[in-house]
């Protein structure tokens, strides 16, 4: 069976290829620090990649699909958005946890979040990422559940006014995260890109 025919097989193949390449250059497969940072980057690419997908592709596509009666926005809203939102919100959690873990492992968690002791740059990145995580789980996800009719705990479907308001809140929170992602990515690697602080 071709592993590239399933997403699970594709991801496993990527991890196997990574291990083979590390061994090929004489690296160690048990270097926890490097793998923690790598997993932070990998989950961050997933999170920010989906954030950009939503803002650059899905939102404009939904506007076009709304004007088209066949198939209309239902195809995106029913099949694409729920799956993308699942990867998006859990990518955010894993990115934040692995970033905080990395900072703790290097004795920088407190100094980063208090913006002190030479950790101002990475601290700014950590705070921007924390605000973005908050936006994902507190503003974007609950409002997207209303828009897409995914809230299984709601006693009744959202009204048209609630859906319109939810669209605005989710869009503005998502656009805010897009704005924040640009400096967040800069400061995430602040000490490695020669900017100091």
mmCIF file of C-alpha atoms in Angstrom:
data_model
loop_
_atom_site.group_PDB
_atom_site.id
_atom_site.type_symbol
_atom_site.label_atom_id
_atom_site.label_comp_id
_atom_site.label_asym_id
_atom_site.label_seq_id
_atom_site.Cartn_x
_atom_site.Cartn_y
_atom_site.Cartn_z
ATOM 1 C CA UNK A 1 0.000 0.000 0.000
ATOM 2 C CA UNK A 2 1.224 3.474 -0.859
ATOM 3 C CA UNK A 3 1.536 5.512 2.369
ATOM 4 C CA UNK A 4 0.902 8.713 0.400
ATOM 5 C CA UNK A 5 -2.707 7.665 -0.179
ATOM 6 C CA UNK A 6 -3.657 8.576 3.402
ATOM 7 C CA UNK A 7 -2.807 11.591 5.536
ATOM 8 C CA UNK A 8 -1.744 9.305 8.402
ATOM 9 C CA UNK A 9 0.637 7.405 6.108
ATOM 10 C CA UNK A 10 1.980 10.673 4.730
ATOM 11 C CA UNK A 11 2.702 12.080 8.201
ATOM 12 C CA UNK A 12 4.324 8.840 9.370
ATOM 13 C CA UNK A 13 6.443 8.829 6.196
ATOM 14 C CA UNK A 14 7.580 12.370 6.981
ATOM 15 C CA UNK A 15 8.691 11.340 10.477
ATOM 16 C CA UNK A 16 10.489 8.253 9.130
ATOM 17 C CA UNK A 17 12.249 10.321 6.465
ATOM 18 C CA UNK A 18 13.289 12.815 9.147
ATOM 19 C CA UNK A 19 14.821 10.026 11.260
ATOM 20 C CA UNK A 20 16.641 8.554 8.246
ATOM 21 C CA UNK A 21 18.076 11.966 7.314
ATOM 22 C CA UNK A 22 19.181 12.656 10.906
ATOM 23 C CA UNK A 23 20.974 9.296 10.995
ATOM 24 C CA UNK A 24 22.458 9.894 7.529
ATOM 25 C CA UNK A 25 24.239 13.036 8.703
ATOM 26 C CA UNK A 26 25.419 11.389 11.927
ATOM 27 C CA UNK A 27 22.866 13.069 14.177
ATOM 28 C CA UNK A 28 21.272 11.711 17.324
ATOM 29 C CA UNK A 29 17.694 10.457 17.354
ATOM 30 C CA UNK A 30 17.315 11.107 21.081
ATOM 31 C CA UNK A 31 18.086 14.841 21.285
ATOM 32 C CA UNK A 32 14.992 15.939 23.201
ATOM 33 C CA UNK A 33 15.704 19.688 22.973
ATOM 34 C CA UNK A 34 15.940 19.703 19.176
ATOM 35 C CA UNK A 35 12.828 17.600 18.783
ATOM 36 C CA UNK A 36 10.830 19.783 21.169
ATOM 37 C CA UNK A 37 11.774 22.867 19.146
ATOM 38 C CA UNK A 38 11.091 21.002 15.888
ATOM 39 C CA UNK A 39 7.643 19.889 17.090
ATOM 40 C CA UNK A 40 6.944 23.493 18.149
ATOM 41 C CA UNK A 41 7.821 24.673 14.634
ATOM 42 C CA UNK A 42 5.867 21.860 12.984
ATOM 43 C CA UNK A 43 2.697 22.554 14.969
ATOM 44 C CA UNK A 44 3.204 26.297 14.456
ATOM 45 C CA UNK A 45 3.384 25.842 10.690
ATOM 46 C CA UNK A 46 0.122 23.875 10.879
ATOM 47 C CA UNK A 47 -1.567 26.578 12.971
ATOM 48 C CA UNK A 48 -0.354 29.611 11.039
ATOM 49 C CA UNK A 49 -0.730 27.840 7.693
ATOM 50 C CA UNK A 50 -4.400 27.236 8.428
ATOM 51 C CA UNK A 51 -4.810 30.787 9.734
ATOM 52 C CA UNK A 52 -3.501 32.065 6.390
ATOM 53 C CA UNK A 53 -5.659 29.545 4.510
ATOM 54 C CA UNK A 54 -8.778 30.850 6.282
ATOM 55 C CA UNK A 55 -7.926 34.498 5.647
ATOM 56 C CA UNK A 56 -6.439 34.286 2.158
ATOM 57 C CA UNK A 57 -8.495 31.431 0.654
ATOM 58 C CA UNK A 58 -11.600 30.321 2.558
ATOM 59 C CA UNK A 59 -13.120 33.709 3.474
ATOM 60 C CA UNK A 60 -12.925 35.015 -0.118
ATOM 61 C CA UNK A 61 -14.081 31.620 -1.455
ATOM 62 C CA UNK A 62 -17.107 31.626 0.868
ATOM 63 C CA UNK A 63 -18.062 35.078 -0.430
ATOM 64 C CA UNK A 64 -17.901 33.789 -4.006
ATOM 65 C CA UNK A 65 -19.661 30.538 -3.113
ATOM 66 C CA UNK A 66 -22.525 32.464 -1.490
ATOM 67 C CA UNK A 67 -23.274 34.060 -4.857
ATOM 68 C CA UNK A 68 -23.155 30.648 -6.575
ATOM 69 C CA UNK A 69 -26.231 28.489 -6.080
ATOM 70 C CA UNK A 70 -24.526 25.247 -7.155
ATOM 71 C CA UNK A 71 -23.032 23.992 -4.823
ATOM 72 C CA UNK A 72 -23.002 27.229 -2.832
ATOM 73 C CA UNK A 73 -21.151 27.671 0.455
ATOM 74 C CA UNK A 74 -22.509 24.440 1.915
ATOM 75 C CA UNK A 75 -19.663 22.344 0.509
ATOM 76 C CA UNK A 76 -17.033 24.453 2.271
ATOM 77 C CA UNK A 77 -19.054 24.973 5.455
ATOM 78 C CA UNK A 78 -20.081 21.354 5.826
ATOM 79 C CA UNK A 79 -16.973 19.457 4.756
ATOM 80 C CA UNK A 80 -13.887 21.688 4.637
ATOM 81 C CA UNK A 81 -14.281 24.197 7.474
ATOM 82 C CA UNK A 82 -14.956 21.758 10.356
ATOM 83 C CA UNK A 83 -11.878 19.659 9.529
ATOM 84 C CA UNK A 84 -9.677 22.717 8.975
ATOM 85 C CA UNK A 85 -10.906 24.227 12.266
ATOM 86 C CA UNK A 86 -10.049 21.013 14.117
ATOM 87 C CA UNK A 87 -6.439 21.056 12.871
ATOM 88 C CA UNK A 88 -6.309 24.839 13.404
ATOM 89 C CA UNK A 89 -7.355 24.905 17.043
ATOM 90 C CA UNK A 90 -5.325 21.860 18.108
ATOM 91 C CA UNK A 91 -2.309 23.156 16.170
ATOM 92 C CA UNK A 92 -2.622 26.312 18.279
ATOM 93 C CA UNK A 93 -2.670 24.322 21.540
ATOM 94 C CA UNK A 94 0.287 22.109 20.640
ATOM 95 C CA UNK A 95 2.278 25.131 19.422
ATOM 96 C CA UNK A 96 1.685 27.004 22.669
ATOM 97 C CA UNK A 97 2.382 24.005 24.926
ATOM 98 C CA UNK A 98 5.595 23.016 23.135
ATOM 99 C CA UNK A 99 6.753 26.652 23.112
ATOM 100 C CA UNK A 100 6.109 27.031 26.842
ATOM 101 C CA UNK A 101 7.753 23.662 27.479
ATOM 102 C CA UNK A 102 10.818 24.721 25.481
ATOM 103 C CA UNK A 103 11.048 27.990 27.428
ATOM 104 C CA UNK A 104 10.687 26.109 30.747
ATOM 105 C CA UNK A 105 13.286 23.558 29.687
ATOM 106 C CA UNK A 106 15.708 26.454 29.109
ATOM 107 C CA UNK A 107 14.820 28.229 32.362
ATOM 108 C CA UNK A 108 13.243 31.115 30.423
ATOM 109 C CA UNK A 109 9.508 30.690 30.967
ATOM 110 C CA UNK A 110 9.195 33.254 33.756
ATOM 111 C CA UNK A 111 11.638 35.737 32.225
ATOM 112 C CA UNK A 112 9.929 35.471 28.829
ATOM 113 C CA UNK A 113 6.439 36.104 30.181
ATOM 114 C CA UNK A 114 7.679 38.852 32.518
ATOM 115 C CA UNK A 115 9.690 40.387 29.635
ATOM 116 C CA UNK A 116 12.888 40.442 31.680
ATOM 117 C CA UNK A 117 16.414 39.059 31.947
ATOM 118 C CA UNK A 118 17.329 39.244 28.266
ATOM 119 C CA UNK A 119 14.171 37.414 27.192
ATOM 120 C CA UNK A 120 12.228 40.437 25.930
ATOM 121 C CA UNK A 121 12.292 39.351 22.292
ATOM 122 C CA UNK A 122 11.123 35.781 22.842
ATOM 123 C CA UNK A 123 8.750 37.087 25.523
ATOM 124 C CA UNK A 124 7.018 39.362 23.016
ATOM 125 C CA UNK A 125 6.642 36.344 20.720
ATOM 126 C CA UNK A 126 5.267 34.253 23.588
ATOM 127 C CA UNK A 127 2.743 36.923 24.573
ATOM 128 C CA UNK A 128 1.597 37.400 20.968
ATOM 129 C CA UNK A 129 1.182 33.611 20.658
ATOM 130 C CA UNK A 130 -0.779 33.538 23.931
ATOM 131 C CA UNK A 131 -3.142 36.258 22.718
ATOM 132 C CA UNK A 132 -3.573 34.361 19.466
ATOM 133 C CA UNK A 133 -4.324 31.118 21.331
ATOM 134 C CA UNK A 134 -6.944 32.984 23.382
ATOM 135 C CA UNK A 135 -8.516 34.334 20.174
ATOM 136 C CA UNK A 136 -8.657 30.838 18.653
ATOM 137 C CA UNK A 137 -10.409 29.176 21.590
ATOM 138 C CA UNK A 138 -12.470 32.034 23.059
ATOM 139 C CA UNK A 139 -13.472 34.081 20.007
ATOM 140 C CA UNK A 140 -12.951 32.173 16.744
ATOM 141 C CA UNK A 141 -13.990 28.602 17.619
ATOM 142 C CA UNK A 142 -17.192 29.337 19.604
ATOM 143 C CA UNK A 143 -18.362 31.769 16.922
ATOM 144 C CA UNK A 144 -17.509 29.415 14.059
ATOM 145 C CA UNK A 145 -19.566 26.747 15.810
ATOM 146 C CA UNK A 146 -22.574 29.102 15.592
ATOM 147 C CA UNK A 147 -21.876 29.989 11.960
ATOM 148 C CA UNK A 148 -21.447 26.365 10.880
ATOM 149 C CA UNK A 149 -24.106 24.898 13.177
ATOM 150 C CA UNK A 150 -21.550 22.746 14.987
ATOM 151 C CA UNK A 151 -22.414 23.536 18.595
ATOM 152 C CA UNK A 152 -23.877 20.245 19.766
ATOM 153 C CA UNK A 153 -24.464 21.691 23.262
ATOM 154 C CA UNK A 154 -26.691 24.548 22.091
ATOM 155 C CA UNK A 155 -30.367 24.105 22.909
ATOM 156 C CA UNK A 156 -31.341 25.480 19.487
ATOM 157 C CA UNK A 157 -29.601 26.606 16.303
ATOM 158 C CA UNK A 158 -28.270 30.164 16.270
ATOM 159 C CA UNK A 159 -30.606 32.814 14.865
ATOM 160 C CA UNK A 160 -29.739 34.770 11.715
ATOM 161 C CA UNK A 161 -28.702 37.760 13.845
ATOM 162 C CA UNK A 162 -26.527 35.559 16.089
ATOM 163 C CA UNK A 163 -24.895 34.030 13.014
ATOM 164 C CA UNK A 164 -24.195 37.445 11.477
ATOM 165 C CA UNK A 165 -22.686 38.674 14.745
ATOM 166 C CA UNK A 166 -20.676 35.444 15.103
ATOM 167 C CA UNK A 167 -19.301 35.888 11.560
ATOM 168 C CA UNK A 168 -18.088 39.391 12.421
ATOM 169 C CA UNK A 169 -16.468 38.365 15.703
ATOM 170 C CA UNK A 170 -14.773 35.305 14.163
ATOM 171 C CA UNK A 171 -13.553 37.295 11.151
ATOM 172 C CA UNK A 172 -12.142 40.148 13.236
ATOM 173 C CA UNK A 173 -10.449 37.760 15.680
ATOM 174 C CA UNK A 174 -8.992 35.806 12.768
ATOM 175 C CA UNK A 175 -7.764 38.979 11.060
ATOM 176 C CA UNK A 176 -6.287 40.138 14.375
ATOM 177 C CA UNK A 177 -4.413 36.835 14.601
ATOM 178 C CA UNK A 178 -3.147 37.316 11.048
ATOM 179 C CA UNK A 179 -1.781 40.746 12.017
ATOM 180 C CA UNK A 180 -0.254 39.371 15.242
ATOM 181 C CA UNK A 181 1.270 36.361 13.447
ATOM 182 C CA UNK A 182 3.687 38.539 11.507
ATOM 183 C CA UNK A 183 5.530 40.034 14.509
ATOM 184 C CA UNK A 184 4.974 36.800 16.483
ATOM 185 C CA UNK A 185 6.956 34.828 13.888
ATOM 186 C CA UNK A 186 9.706 37.454 13.915
ATOM 187 C CA UNK A 187 10.016 37.388 17.709
ATOM 188 C CA UNK A 188 9.639 33.606 17.958
ATOM 189 C CA UNK A 189 13.117 33.287 16.486
ATOM 190 C CA UNK A 190 14.346 36.630 17.788
ATOM 191 C CA UNK A 191 17.548 35.415 19.416
ATOM 192 C CA UNK A 192 18.419 33.336 16.327
ATOM 193 C CA UNK A 193 17.970 36.052 13.701
ATOM 194 C CA UNK A 194 20.584 38.510 14.946
ATOM 195 C CA UNK A 195 18.206 41.132 16.308
ATOM 196 C CA UNK A 196 19.378 40.740 19.912
ATOM 197 C CA UNK A 197 17.427 41.488 23.115
#
